[in-house]
Amino acid sequence: MISIFIIPFGRLIYLPIPGFIGLKYSFIFSIFIFLIWVLTQNFKLKSTILLSLPFLSLLSLFYIENYDWILYYDYIEKAGIDAGNITGTTESSLLRVVSIFILTAYSMVVYSALVDNSTRIILSARVFVIATLLSSIIGCIIFSGVFFGLVSINDLEPISVGSPHVIDDIFYRFNPGSNVNEFSMIIAFALFLLYFAHFSKYFTFFISLIFIICEFATLTRSSWIGLLLGFLIPYFYYKKSIFSIRFFLIFFIFLFLFLTFYHSSPFIQNLIDTRTAFDIGVSGSDRLMKFDYVYDSLVASPFRLFFGFGWGTNLYVHNVYLQILYELGLFGLIMTLVSLFTFTRGIFLMRNSRYKPPLVGIFIFIIISFLMQHLLYHIQLWFVIGFIASAAVTFKSTKFYTP
């Protein structure tokens, strides 16, 4: 539960050691969790299917495009606006293999610890939601500090992944301790996990409003789309669920807040216009160039098309499917997707209940996020994958809930 609690804090909890500031404490702690589990407990057999991804990534190092990339090297952006430039980061394909092994192993621990134990599932959901709430409160303090000129961009460097994302030195894109896109996903996961936390109606409603406002402040369109579809699709499929009632209540309140913010100032209005426009902008053009590069590189070689260029060789495609396709090829992508679906398929096999819509919603959100972000190395993703797989098995025979 401690390992779950520290996930939403990201780099708000960091190691003040030169060269290790960017290493999240939650990732380090997950290593100890894995080691303790190996020494004291057993993994559920079903969870071992997740090991297919680290196995394939390790295998790919034998035919990696450049063997120098296995150890430390200066990462050069392969495509996009910064193509051919050194990003300023040091990479290692071998360490990336180790990282994905640790993350999938942590997901195995989560599944093994929670499956068939509804008390632990509820507790873990509460822990994650409360931690996200506390992290968001810290984020609100940072947001206010930036807005009133009390916090500078330099002050944010130790606790912000990448650039601090401050617009016009006024608007702090909400990301306490994380990349802005990453924290938007943490908030989204917390919104879905509220259905498992079993808080009181009023407390749930209060937290939901805070999370929605913070989600809006991230200005991350991919999470907005994922959340919208993650709520809407289960609603139309499971029309009798309490999930729908809460959704529409929160939706109308959000719409009211959105319109209020929109008309509050020309700056906010322009900000919203740019984030909701159909124009893909510079960021979208950059990603399209990266997508084209993946396609052109793979079709040039049948071997690379089926087996890829090696793990950790194209990290910032902003599309998990294309990233795995480039690094592990068509065979690796199919194997990875089959493994993930097999691990979580209990969501679609369980009976209709109050828990099925949010589980389906999380699954949809992950699918959408895979299309637009590079979240393969985010520990919250692997926690949630372990959570939804265990919850689906645990609540599979629960009768339909009628409010």
mmCIF file of C-alpha atoms in Angstrom:
data_model
loop_
_atom_site.group_PDB
_atom_site.id
_atom_site.type_symbol
_atom_site.label_atom_id
_atom_site.label_comp_id
_atom_site.label_asym_id
_atom_site.label_seq_id
_atom_site.Cartn_x
_atom_site.Cartn_y
_atom_site.Cartn_z
ATOM 1 C CA MET A 1 0.000 0.000 0.000
ATOM 2 C CA ILE A 2 2.948 2.319 0.587
ATOM 3 C CA SER A 3 4.157 1.639 -2.947
ATOM 4 C CA ILE A 4 0.702 2.544 -4.294
ATOM 5 C CA PHE A 5 0.495 5.670 -2.134
ATOM 6 C CA ILE A 6 3.718 7.216 -3.463
ATOM 7 C CA ILE A 7 2.895 6.690 -7.167
ATOM 8 C CA PRO A 8 0.869 9.914 -7.674
ATOM 9 C CA PHE A 9 3.598 12.015 -6.049
ATOM 10 C CA GLY A 10 6.087 11.250 -8.832
ATOM 11 C CA ARG A 11 9.139 13.452 -8.420
ATOM 12 C CA LEU A 12 7.625 15.402 -5.556
ATOM 13 C CA ILE A 13 9.501 12.689 -3.676
ATOM 14 C CA TYR A 14 12.932 12.639 -5.303
ATOM 15 C CA LEU A 15 16.516 11.709 -4.548
ATOM 16 C CA PRO A 16 18.582 14.889 -4.011
ATOM 17 C CA ILE A 17 21.606 13.245 -5.600
ATOM 18 C CA PRO A 18 23.234 14.619 -8.791
ATOM 19 C CA GLY A 19 22.383 12.334 -11.690
ATOM 20 C CA PHE A 20 19.518 10.645 -9.826
ATOM 21 C CA ILE A 21 17.070 13.521 -9.387
ATOM 22 C CA GLY A 22 15.082 12.335 -12.413
ATOM 23 C CA LEU A 23 14.695 8.815 -10.978
ATOM 24 C CA LYS A 24 11.299 8.499 -9.342
ATOM 25 C CA TYR A 25 11.241 7.112 -5.835
ATOM 26 C CA SER A 26 8.107 5.100 -6.624
ATOM 27 C CA PHE A 27 10.065 3.157 -9.256
ATOM 28 C CA ILE A 28 12.924 2.462 -6.831
ATOM 29 C CA PHE A 29 10.466 1.361 -4.159
ATOM 30 C CA SER A 30 8.767 -1.026 -6.591
ATOM 31 C CA ILE A 31 12.072 -2.892 -6.928
ATOM 32 C CA PHE A 32 12.083 -3.592 -3.193
ATOM 33 C CA ILE A 33 8.423 -4.627 -3.340
ATOM 34 C CA PHE A 34 9.265 -7.124 -6.085
ATOM 35 C CA LEU A 35 12.257 -8.535 -4.200
ATOM 36 C CA ILE A 36 10.295 -8.882 -0.969
ATOM 37 C CA TRP A 37 7.481 -10.625 -2.826
ATOM 38 C CA VAL A 38 9.857 -13.047 -4.520
ATOM 39 C CA LEU A 39 11.360 -13.985 -1.145
ATOM 40 C CA THR A 40 8.118 -14.298 0.816
ATOM 41 C CA GLN A 41 5.196 -14.935 -1.543
ATOM 42 C CA ASN A 42 4.187 -16.638 -4.783
ATOM 43 C CA PHE A 43 3.001 -15.093 -8.003
ATOM 44 C CA LYS A 44 -0.378 -16.082 -9.380
ATOM 45 C CA LEU A 45 0.211 -18.176 -12.487
ATOM 46 C CA LYS A 46 -2.014 -15.992 -14.664
ATOM 47 C CA SER A 47 0.154 -12.933 -14.023
ATOM 48 C CA THR A 48 3.273 -14.540 -15.520
ATOM 49 C CA ILE A 49 1.919 -13.869 -19.014
ATOM 50 C CA LEU A 50 3.098 -10.272 -18.542
ATOM 51 C CA LEU A 51 6.686 -11.521 -18.668
ATOM 52 C CA SER A 52 6.350 -11.993 -22.418
ATOM 53 C CA LEU A 53 7.102 -8.294 -22.960
ATOM 54 C CA PRO A 54 10.430 -8.160 -21.052
ATOM 55 C CA PHE A 55 11.380 -11.519 -22.591
ATOM 56 C CA LEU A 56 10.821 -10.226 -26.130
ATOM 57 C CA SER A 57 12.617 -6.964 -25.315
ATOM 58 C CA LEU A 58 15.640 -8.887 -24.023
ATOM 59 C CA LEU A 59 15.634 -11.112 -27.094
ATOM 60 C CA SER A 60 15.635 -8.060 -29.353
ATOM 61 C CA LEU A 61 19.023 -6.956 -28.010
ATOM 62 C CA PHE A 62 20.630 -9.798 -29.998
ATOM 63 C CA TYR A 63 19.640 -8.155 -33.275
ATOM 64 C CA ILE A 64 19.553 -4.512 -32.191
ATOM 65 C CA GLU A 65 20.470 -2.058 -34.934
ATOM 66 C CA ASN A 66 23.546 -0.776 -33.087
ATOM 67 C CA TYR A 67 25.179 -2.822 -30.293
ATOM 68 C CA ASP A 68 26.600 0.364 -28.776
ATOM 69 C CA TRP A 69 23.052 1.257 -27.757
ATOM 70 C CA ILE A 70 22.877 -1.676 -25.356
ATOM 71 C CA LEU A 71 25.035 0.201 -22.843
ATOM 72 C CA TYR A 72 25.153 3.963 -22.171
ATOM 73 C CA TYR A 73 24.862 6.321 -25.129
ATOM 74 C CA ASP A 74 23.615 9.823 -25.870
ATOM 75 C CA TYR A 75 20.084 9.489 -27.184
ATOM 76 C CA ILE A 76 19.479 11.130 -30.563
ATOM 77 C CA GLU A 77 15.935 11.922 -31.652
ATOM 78 C CA LYS A 78 15.154 9.830 -34.728
ATOM 79 C CA ALA A 79 12.340 11.887 -36.229
ATOM 80 C CA GLY A 80 10.169 14.936 -35.801
ATOM 81 C CA ILE A 81 11.215 18.533 -35.345
ATOM 82 C CA ASP A 82 14.330 17.594 -33.347
ATOM 83 C CA ALA A 83 15.399 14.754 -35.647
ATOM 84 C CA GLY A 84 19.149 14.145 -35.533
ATOM 85 C CA ASN A 85 19.675 16.178 -32.348
ATOM 86 C CA ILE A 86 20.962 14.857 -29.043
ATOM 87 C CA THR A 87 18.119 15.162 -26.537
ATOM 88 C CA GLY A 88 20.440 15.706 -23.579
ATOM 89 C CA THR A 89 19.549 12.371 -22.033
ATOM 90 C CA THR A 90 21.662 9.248 -21.663
ATOM 91 C CA GLU A 91 19.991 5.990 -22.592
ATOM 92 C CA SER A 92 20.682 2.282 -22.405
ATOM 93 C CA SER A 93 18.625 -0.391 -24.130
ATOM 94 C CA LEU A 94 19.695 -2.901 -21.497
ATOM 95 C CA LEU A 95 18.503 -0.666 -18.665
ATOM 96 C CA ARG A 96 15.250 -0.151 -20.548
ATOM 97 C CA VAL A 97 14.825 -3.942 -20.601
ATOM 98 C CA VAL A 98 15.453 -4.022 -16.849
ATOM 99 C CA SER A 99 12.959 -1.192 -16.379
ATOM 100 C CA ILE A 100 10.156 -2.901 -18.284
ATOM 101 C CA PHE A 101 10.852 -6.117 -16.382
ATOM 102 C CA ILE A 102 10.561 -4.313 -13.029
ATOM 103 C CA LEU A 103 7.339 -2.587 -14.094
ATOM 104 C CA THR A 104 5.658 -5.738 -15.378
ATOM 105 C CA ALA A 105 6.869 -7.616 -12.278
ATOM 106 C CA TYR A 106 5.302 -4.922 -10.111
ATOM 107 C CA SER A 107 2.022 -5.410 -11.982
ATOM 108 C CA MET A 108 2.319 -9.128 -11.237
ATOM 109 C CA VAL A 109 2.770 -8.332 -7.544
ATOM 110 C CA VAL A 110 -0.284 -6.051 -7.559
ATOM 111 C CA TYR A 111 -2.403 -8.744 -9.197
ATOM 112 C CA SER A 112 -1.165 -11.508 -6.904
ATOM 113 C CA ALA A 113 -1.731 -9.380 -3.802
ATOM 114 C CA LEU A 114 -5.223 -8.143 -4.692
ATOM 115 C CA VAL A 115 -6.908 -10.993 -6.565
ATOM 116 C CA ASP A 116 -9.740 -12.668 -4.648
ATOM 117 C CA ASN A 117 -9.423 -10.127 -1.843
ATOM 118 C CA SER A 118 -12.064 -7.410 -2.154
ATOM 119 C CA THR A 119 -10.857 -5.683 1.022
ATOM 120 C CA ARG A 120 -7.407 -5.112 -0.461
ATOM 121 C CA ILE A 121 -8.894 -3.913 -3.738
ATOM 122 C CA ILE A 122 -11.017 -1.317 -1.956
ATOM 123 C CA LEU A 123 -8.080 -0.278 0.236
ATOM 124 C CA SER A 124 -5.681 0.073 -2.703
ATOM 125 C CA ALA A 125 -8.244 2.189 -4.591
ATOM 126 C CA ARG A 126 -8.649 4.434 -1.544
ATOM 127 C CA VAL A 127 -4.901 4.777 -1.098
ATOM 128 C CA PHE A 128 -4.371 5.756 -4.744
ATOM 129 C CA VAL A 129 -7.262 8.241 -4.735
ATOM 130 C CA ILE A 130 -6.188 9.915 -1.470
ATOM 131 C CA ALA A 131 -2.575 10.123 -2.664
ATOM 132 C CA THR A 132 -3.732 11.702 -5.928
ATOM 133 C CA LEU A 133 -5.829 14.181 -3.937
ATOM 134 C CA LEU A 134 -2.868 15.167 -1.743
ATOM 135 C CA SER A 135 -0.613 15.493 -4.777
ATOM 136 C CA SER A 136 -3.256 17.650 -6.465
ATOM 137 C CA ILE A 137 -3.420 19.920 -3.411
ATOM 138 C CA ILE A 138 0.342 20.387 -3.655
ATOM 139 C CA GLY A 139 -0.158 21.064 -7.358
ATOM 140 C CA CYS A 140 -2.728 23.758 -6.539
ATOM 141 C CA ILE A 141 -0.169 25.444 -4.266
ATOM 142 C CA ILE A 142 2.385 25.337 -7.091
ATOM 143 C CA PHE A 143 -0.209 26.611 -9.559
ATOM 144 C CA SER A 144 -1.016 29.580 -7.310
ATOM 145 C CA GLY A 145 2.679 30.272 -6.755
ATOM 146 C CA VAL A 146 3.331 30.416 -10.499
ATOM 147 C CA PHE A 147 0.236 32.511 -11.174
ATOM 148 C CA PHE A 148 1.194 35.125 -8.582
ATOM 149 C CA GLY A 149 4.880 35.104 -9.520
ATOM 150 C CA LEU A 150 6.076 33.459 -6.292
ATOM 151 C CA VAL A 151 7.438 30.336 -8.029
ATOM 152 C CA SER A 152 9.754 30.474 -11.050
ATOM 153 C CA ILE A 153 10.450 27.938 -13.774
ATOM 154 C CA ASN A 154 13.851 27.230 -12.220
ATOM 155 C CA ASP A 155 12.138 26.398 -8.915
ATOM 156 C CA LEU A 156 10.111 23.730 -10.701
ATOM 157 C CA GLU A 157 13.004 21.935 -12.379
ATOM 158 C CA PRO A 158 13.682 19.326 -9.629
ATOM 159 C CA ILE A 159 10.024 18.272 -9.410
ATOM 160 C CA SER A 160 8.940 18.517 -13.029
ATOM 161 C CA VAL A 161 9.669 15.958 -15.726
ATOM 162 C CA GLY A 162 10.899 17.671 -18.861
ATOM 163 C CA SER A 163 10.059 21.346 -19.178
ATOM 164 C CA PRO A 164 7.861 22.726 -16.380
ATOM 165 C CA HIS A 165 5.126 23.615 -18.925
ATOM 166 C CA VAL A 166 4.395 27.168 -17.839
ATOM 167 C CA ILE A 167 2.460 29.209 -20.397
ATOM 168 C CA ASP A 168 3.245 32.937 -20.597
ATOM 169 C CA ASP A 169 4.854 32.727 -17.129
ATOM 170 C CA ILE A 170 1.334 32.604 -15.674
ATOM 171 C CA PHE A 171 -0.482 29.333 -16.350
ATOM 172 C CA TYR A 172 1.130 26.223 -14.878
ATOM 173 C CA ARG A 173 -0.040 23.169 -16.790
ATOM 174 C CA PHE A 174 -1.001 20.975 -13.878
ATOM 175 C CA ASN A 175 1.723 18.355 -13.344
ATOM 176 C CA PRO A 176 3.015 18.151 -9.738
ATOM 177 C CA GLY A 177 5.967 15.771 -9.802
ATOM 178 C CA SER A 178 5.263 14.395 -13.270
ATOM 179 C CA ASN A 179 5.199 15.120 -16.952
ATOM 180 C CA VAL A 180 1.993 17.028 -17.629
ATOM 181 C CA ASN A 181 0.550 14.240 -19.790
ATOM 182 C CA GLU A 182 1.520 11.674 -17.183
ATOM 183 C CA PHE A 183 -0.273 13.406 -14.322
ATOM 184 C CA SER A 184 -3.392 13.854 -16.437
ATOM 185 C CA MET A 185 -3.501 10.051 -16.652
ATOM 186 C CA ILE A 186 -2.985 9.694 -12.901
ATOM 187 C CA ILE A 187 -6.021 11.918 -12.311
ATOM 188 C CA ALA A 188 -8.050 9.927 -14.843
ATOM 189 C CA PHE A 189 -7.151 6.639 -13.152
ATOM 190 C CA ALA A 190 -8.114 8.131 -9.774
ATOM 191 C CA LEU A 191 -11.512 9.166 -11.160
ATOM 192 C CA PHE A 192 -12.201 5.611 -12.291
ATOM 193 C CA LEU A 193 -10.877 4.074 -9.066
ATOM 194 C CA LEU A 194 -13.311 6.209 -7.038
ATOM 195 C CA TYR A 195 -15.921 3.572 -7.858
ATOM 196 C CA PHE A 196 -13.925 1.000 -5.925
ATOM 197 C CA ALA A 197 -12.977 3.243 -2.994
ATOM 198 C CA HIS A 198 -16.467 3.185 -1.429
ATOM 199 C CA PHE A 199 -16.229 6.689 0.004
ATOM 200 C CA SER A 200 -19.406 8.488 1.006
ATOM 201 C CA LYS A 201 -21.456 10.050 -1.802
ATOM 202 C CA TYR A 202 -20.604 13.593 -0.770
ATOM 203 C CA PHE A 203 -16.888 12.936 -0.390
ATOM 204 C CA THR A 204 -16.829 11.139 -3.749
ATOM 205 C CA PHE A 205 -18.608 14.057 -5.364
ATOM 206 C CA PHE A 206 -16.212 16.560 -3.782
ATOM 207 C CA ILE A 207 -13.102 14.663 -4.905
ATOM 208 C CA SER A 208 -14.517 14.203 -8.394
ATOM 209 C CA LEU A 209 -14.942 17.947 -8.813
ATOM 210 C CA ILE A 210 -11.377 18.629 -7.669
ATOM 211 C CA PHE A 211 -9.986 15.998 -10.031
ATOM 212 C CA ILE A 212 -11.996 17.267 -13.001
ATOM 213 C CA ILE A 213 -10.797 20.837 -12.442
ATOM 214 C CA CYS A 214 -7.198 19.619 -12.149
ATOM 215 C CA GLU A 215 -7.641 17.428 -15.220
ATOM 216 C CA PHE A 216 -8.813 20.448 -17.137
ATOM 217 C CA ALA A 217 -5.780 22.436 -15.921
ATOM 218 C CA THR A 218 -3.388 19.855 -17.386
ATOM 219 C CA LEU A 219 -4.563 20.907 -20.872
ATOM 220 C CA THR A 220 -3.937 17.348 -22.104
ATOM 221 C CA ARG A 221 -6.328 16.612 -24.948
ATOM 222 C CA SER A 222 -5.556 12.890 -25.128
ATOM 223 C CA SER A 223 -6.702 12.384 -21.540
ATOM 224 C CA TRP A 224 -9.799 14.489 -22.134
ATOM 225 C CA ILE A 225 -10.719 12.258 -25.065
ATOM 226 C CA GLY A 226 -9.875 9.076 -23.174
ATOM 227 C CA LEU A 227 -11.919 10.113 -20.141
ATOM 228 C CA LEU A 228 -14.891 11.156 -22.236
ATOM 229 C CA LEU A 229 -14.973 7.870 -24.147
ATOM 230 C CA GLY A 230 -14.145 5.894 -21.008
ATOM 231 C CA PHE A 231 -17.253 7.288 -19.345
ATOM 232 C CA LEU A 232 -19.609 7.508 -22.326
ATOM 233 C CA ILE A 233 -19.135 4.075 -23.905
ATOM 234 C CA PRO A 234 -19.817 2.113 -20.685
ATOM 235 C CA TYR A 235 -22.845 4.351 -20.055
ATOM 236 C CA PHE A 236 -24.504 3.505 -23.369
ATOM 237 C CA TYR A 237 -23.719 -0.184 -22.897
ATOM 238 C CA TYR A 238 -24.653 -0.461 -19.207
ATOM 239 C CA LYS A 239 -27.573 1.938 -19.000
ATOM 240 C CA LYS A 240 -28.788 0.817 -15.574
ATOM 241 C CA SER A 241 -25.538 1.457 -13.793
ATOM 242 C CA ILE A 242 -25.106 4.078 -11.066
ATOM 243 C CA PHE A 243 -22.031 4.924 -13.115
ATOM 244 C CA SER A 244 -24.271 6.836 -15.538
ATOM 245 C CA ILE A 245 -26.003 8.919 -12.858
ATOM 246 C CA ARG A 246 -22.735 10.120 -11.399
ATOM 247 C CA PHE A 247 -21.338 10.764 -14.824
ATOM 248 C CA PHE A 248 -24.129 13.075 -15.924
ATOM 249 C CA LEU A 249 -24.184 14.961 -12.626
ATOM 250 C CA ILE A 250 -20.440 15.563 -12.801
ATOM 251 C CA PHE A 251 -20.621 16.289 -16.524
ATOM 252 C CA PHE A 252 -23.113 19.151 -16.146
ATOM 253 C CA ILE A 253 -21.164 20.646 -13.257
ATOM 254 C CA PHE A 254 -18.000 20.434 -15.326
ATOM 255 C CA LEU A 255 -19.794 22.094 -18.236
ATOM 256 C CA PHE A 256 -20.857 24.939 -15.936
ATOM 257 C CA LEU A 257 -17.305 25.366 -14.591
ATOM 258 C CA PHE A 258 -15.900 25.163 -18.115
ATOM 259 C CA LEU A 259 -18.129 27.972 -19.376
ATOM 260 C CA THR A 260 -17.365 30.050 -16.286
ATOM 261 C CA PHE A 261 -13.610 29.676 -16.801
ATOM 262 C CA TYR A 262 -13.957 30.274 -20.523
ATOM 263 C CA HIS A 263 -15.543 33.691 -20.061
ATOM 264 C CA SER A 264 -13.391 34.688 -17.074
ATOM 265 C CA SER A 265 -10.620 36.352 -19.129
ATOM 266 C CA PRO A 266 -9.307 36.666 -22.712
ATOM 267 C CA PHE A 267 -6.168 34.731 -21.712
ATOM 268 C CA ILE A 268 -8.157 31.710 -20.481
ATOM 269 C CA GLN A 269 -10.440 31.921 -23.517
ATOM 270 C CA ASN A 270 -7.481 31.867 -25.914
ATOM 271 C CA LEU A 271 -5.926 29.022 -23.923
ATOM 272 C CA ILE A 272 -9.062 26.904 -24.237
ATOM 273 C CA ASP A 273 -9.500 27.768 -27.918
ATOM 274 C CA THR A 274 -6.001 26.524 -28.738
ATOM 275 C CA ARG A 275 -6.500 23.262 -26.800
ATOM 276 C CA THR A 276 -9.876 22.455 -28.360
ATOM 277 C CA ALA A 277 -9.141 23.491 -31.932
ATOM 278 C CA PHE A 278 -9.132 20.846 -34.664
ATOM 279 C CA ASP A 279 -5.811 22.184 -35.914
ATOM 280 C CA ILE A 280 -3.137 19.644 -34.941
ATOM 281 C CA GLY A 281 -0.574 22.400 -34.413
ATOM 282 C CA VAL A 282 3.192 22.052 -34.049
ATOM 283 C CA SER A 283 2.933 19.189 -31.578
ATOM 284 C CA GLY A 284 0.631 17.225 -33.875
ATOM 285 C CA SER A 285 2.853 17.791 -36.906
ATOM 286 C CA ASP A 286 5.854 16.606 -34.915
ATOM 287 C CA ARG A 287 4.091 13.384 -34.004
ATOM 288 C CA LEU A 288 2.950 12.757 -37.568
ATOM 289 C CA MET A 289 6.568 13.018 -38.709
ATOM 290 C CA LYS A 290 7.499 10.419 -36.085
ATOM 291 C CA PHE A 291 4.692 8.129 -37.248
ATOM 292 C CA ASP A 292 5.873 8.440 -40.850
ATOM 293 C CA TYR A 293 9.422 7.599 -39.793
ATOM 294 C CA VAL A 294 8.267 4.383 -38.119
ATOM 295 C CA TYR A 295 6.327 3.363 -41.212
ATOM 296 C CA ASP A 296 9.130 4.190 -43.675
ATOM 297 C CA SER A 297 11.759 2.412 -41.565
ATOM 298 C CA LEU A 298 9.764 -0.793 -41.183
ATOM 299 C CA VAL A 299 8.585 -1.218 -44.764
ATOM 300 C CA ALA A 300 12.187 -0.876 -45.949
ATOM 301 C CA SER A 301 13.154 -4.199 -44.346
ATOM 302 C CA PRO A 302 10.976 -7.347 -44.006
ATOM 303 C CA PHE A 303 13.082 -8.543 -41.059
ATOM 304 C CA ARG A 304 12.670 -5.240 -39.176
ATOM 305 C CA LEU A 305 8.963 -5.211 -39.998
ATOM 306 C CA PHE A 306 8.471 -8.532 -38.213
ATOM 307 C CA PHE A 307 11.074 -8.240 -35.435
ATOM 308 C CA GLY A 308 11.867 -4.544 -35.071
ATOM 309 C CA PHE A 309 15.059 -2.576 -34.489
ATOM 310 C CA GLY A 310 15.610 -3.494 -30.848
ATOM 311 C CA TRP A 311 14.235 -2.433 -27.502
ATOM 312 C CA GLY A 312 14.640 1.157 -26.344
ATOM 313 C CA THR A 313 15.635 2.492 -29.753
ATOM 314 C CA ASN A 314 12.696 4.835 -30.451
ATOM 315 C CA LEU A 315 11.298 6.049 -27.142
ATOM 316 C CA TYR A 316 9.322 9.178 -27.946
ATOM 317 C CA VAL A 317 6.958 8.237 -30.749
ATOM 318 C CA HIS A 318 3.963 9.294 -28.615
ATOM 319 C CA ASN A 319 2.180 6.117 -29.630
ATOM 320 C CA VAL A 320 2.733 2.879 -27.699
ATOM 321 C CA TYR A 321 1.563 0.689 -30.579
ATOM 322 C CA LEU A 322 4.028 2.262 -33.018
ATOM 323 C CA GLN A 323 6.794 2.322 -30.413
ATOM 324 C CA ILE A 324 6.498 -1.431 -29.822
ATOM 325 C CA LEU A 325 6.063 -2.027 -33.546
ATOM 326 C CA TYR A 326 9.322 -0.181 -34.241
ATOM 327 C CA GLU A 327 11.259 -1.824 -31.409
ATOM 328 C CA LEU A 328 9.830 -5.379 -31.471
ATOM 329 C CA GLY A 329 8.218 -5.573 -34.891
ATOM 330 C CA LEU A 330 4.832 -6.916 -35.881
ATOM 331 C CA PHE A 331 5.446 -10.203 -34.054
ATOM 332 C CA GLY A 332 6.340 -8.420 -30.809
ATOM 333 C CA LEU A 333 3.370 -6.047 -31.051
ATOM 334 C CA ILE A 334 0.897 -8.891 -31.576
ATOM 335 C CA MET A 335 2.394 -10.913 -28.718
ATOM 336 C CA THR A 336 2.287 -7.894 -26.388
ATOM 337 C CA LEU A 337 -1.325 -7.035 -27.176
ATOM 338 C CA VAL A 338 -2.412 -10.671 -26.859
ATOM 339 C CA SER A 339 -0.663 -10.921 -23.486
ATOM 340 C CA LEU A 340 -2.268 -7.748 -22.136
ATOM 341 C CA PHE A 341 -5.711 -8.739 -23.394
ATOM 342 C CA THR A 342 -5.403 -12.255 -22.001
ATOM 343 C CA PHE A 343 -4.357 -10.835 -18.631
ATOM 344 C CA THR A 344 -7.298 -8.400 -18.448
ATOM 345 C CA ARG A 345 -9.967 -10.305 -20.404
ATOM 346 C CA GLY A 346 -11.810 -11.075 -17.184
ATOM 347 C CA ILE A 347 -13.264 -7.552 -17.476
ATOM 348 C CA PHE A 348 -15.392 -8.673 -20.412
ATOM 349 C CA LEU A 349 -16.214 -12.100 -18.936
ATOM 350 C CA MET A 350 -17.571 -10.831 -15.607
ATOM 351 C CA ARG A 351 -21.279 -10.398 -14.958
ATOM 352 C CA ASN A 352 -22.888 -6.976 -15.239
ATOM 353 C CA SER A 353 -22.305 -5.196 -11.958
ATOM 354 C CA ARG A 354 -21.521 -1.765 -10.572
ATOM 355 C CA TYR A 355 -17.842 -2.586 -11.090
ATOM 356 C CA LYS A 356 -17.897 -3.596 -14.726
ATOM 357 C CA PRO A 357 -18.477 -0.113 -16.278
ATOM 358 C CA PRO A 358 -15.489 1.564 -14.558
ATOM 359 C CA LEU A 359 -13.272 -1.418 -15.422
ATOM 360 C CA VAL A 360 -14.336 -1.196 -19.063
ATOM 361 C CA GLY A 361 -13.830 2.574 -18.852
ATOM 362 C CA ILE A 362 -10.245 2.172 -17.636
ATOM 363 C CA PHE A 363 -9.571 -0.341 -20.404
ATOM 364 C CA ILE A 364 -10.905 2.114 -23.016
ATOM 365 C CA PHE A 365 -8.882 4.954 -21.511
ATOM 366 C CA ILE A 366 -5.680 2.895 -21.744
ATOM 367 C CA ILE A 367 -6.399 2.005 -25.382
ATOM 368 C CA ILE A 368 -6.901 5.685 -26.243
ATOM 369 C CA SER A 369 -3.820 6.781 -24.283
ATOM 370 C CA PHE A 370 -1.718 4.180 -26.103
ATOM 371 C CA LEU A 371 -2.611 5.965 -29.334
ATOM 372 C CA MET A 372 -1.416 9.384 -28.205
ATOM 373 C CA GLN A 373 1.234 9.035 -25.493
ATOM 374 C CA HIS A 374 4.392 7.166 -24.556
ATOM 375 C CA LEU A 375 3.345 5.750 -21.167
ATOM 376 C CA LEU A 376 5.041 2.363 -21.370
ATOM 377 C CA TYR A 377 7.432 3.222 -18.518
ATOM 378 C CA HIS A 378 4.838 4.832 -16.223
ATOM 379 C CA ILE A 379 4.434 2.817 -13.043
ATOM 380 C CA GLN A 380 0.814 3.946 -12.605
ATOM 381 C CA LEU A 381 -0.052 2.193 -15.872
ATOM 382 C CA TRP A 382 1.243 -1.139 -14.605
ATOM 383 C CA PHE A 383 -0.399 -0.667 -11.220
ATOM 384 C CA VAL A 384 -3.751 -0.070 -12.912
ATOM 385 C CA ILE A 385 -3.311 -3.041 -15.260
ATOM 386 C CA GLY A 386 -2.706 -5.286 -12.249
ATOM 387 C CA PHE A 387 -5.630 -3.660 -10.437
ATOM 388 C CA ILE A 388 -8.248 -4.081 -13.175
ATOM 389 C CA ALA A 389 -7.184 -7.682 -13.852
ATOM 390 C CA SER A 390 -7.528 -8.601 -10.166
ATOM 391 C CA ALA A 391 -10.780 -6.642 -9.709
ATOM 392 C CA ALA A 392 -12.357 -8.371 -12.715
ATOM 393 C CA VAL A 393 -11.613 -11.786 -11.225
ATOM 394 C CA THR A 394 -12.631 -10.810 -7.689
ATOM 395 C CA PHE A 395 -15.964 -9.222 -8.639
ATOM 396 C CA LYS A 396 -16.781 -11.502 -11.567
ATOM 397 C CA SER A 397 -19.825 -13.072 -9.865
ATOM 398 C CA THR A 398 -21.162 -9.921 -8.199
ATOM 399 C CA LYS A 399 -24.815 -9.371 -9.079
ATOM 400 C CA PHE A 400 -25.938 -6.261 -10.944
ATOM 401 C CA TYR A 401 -26.106 -3.274 -8.660
ATOM 402 C CA THR A 402 -29.327 -1.268 -8.640
ATOM 403 C CA PRO A 403 -29.186 2.116 -6.868
#
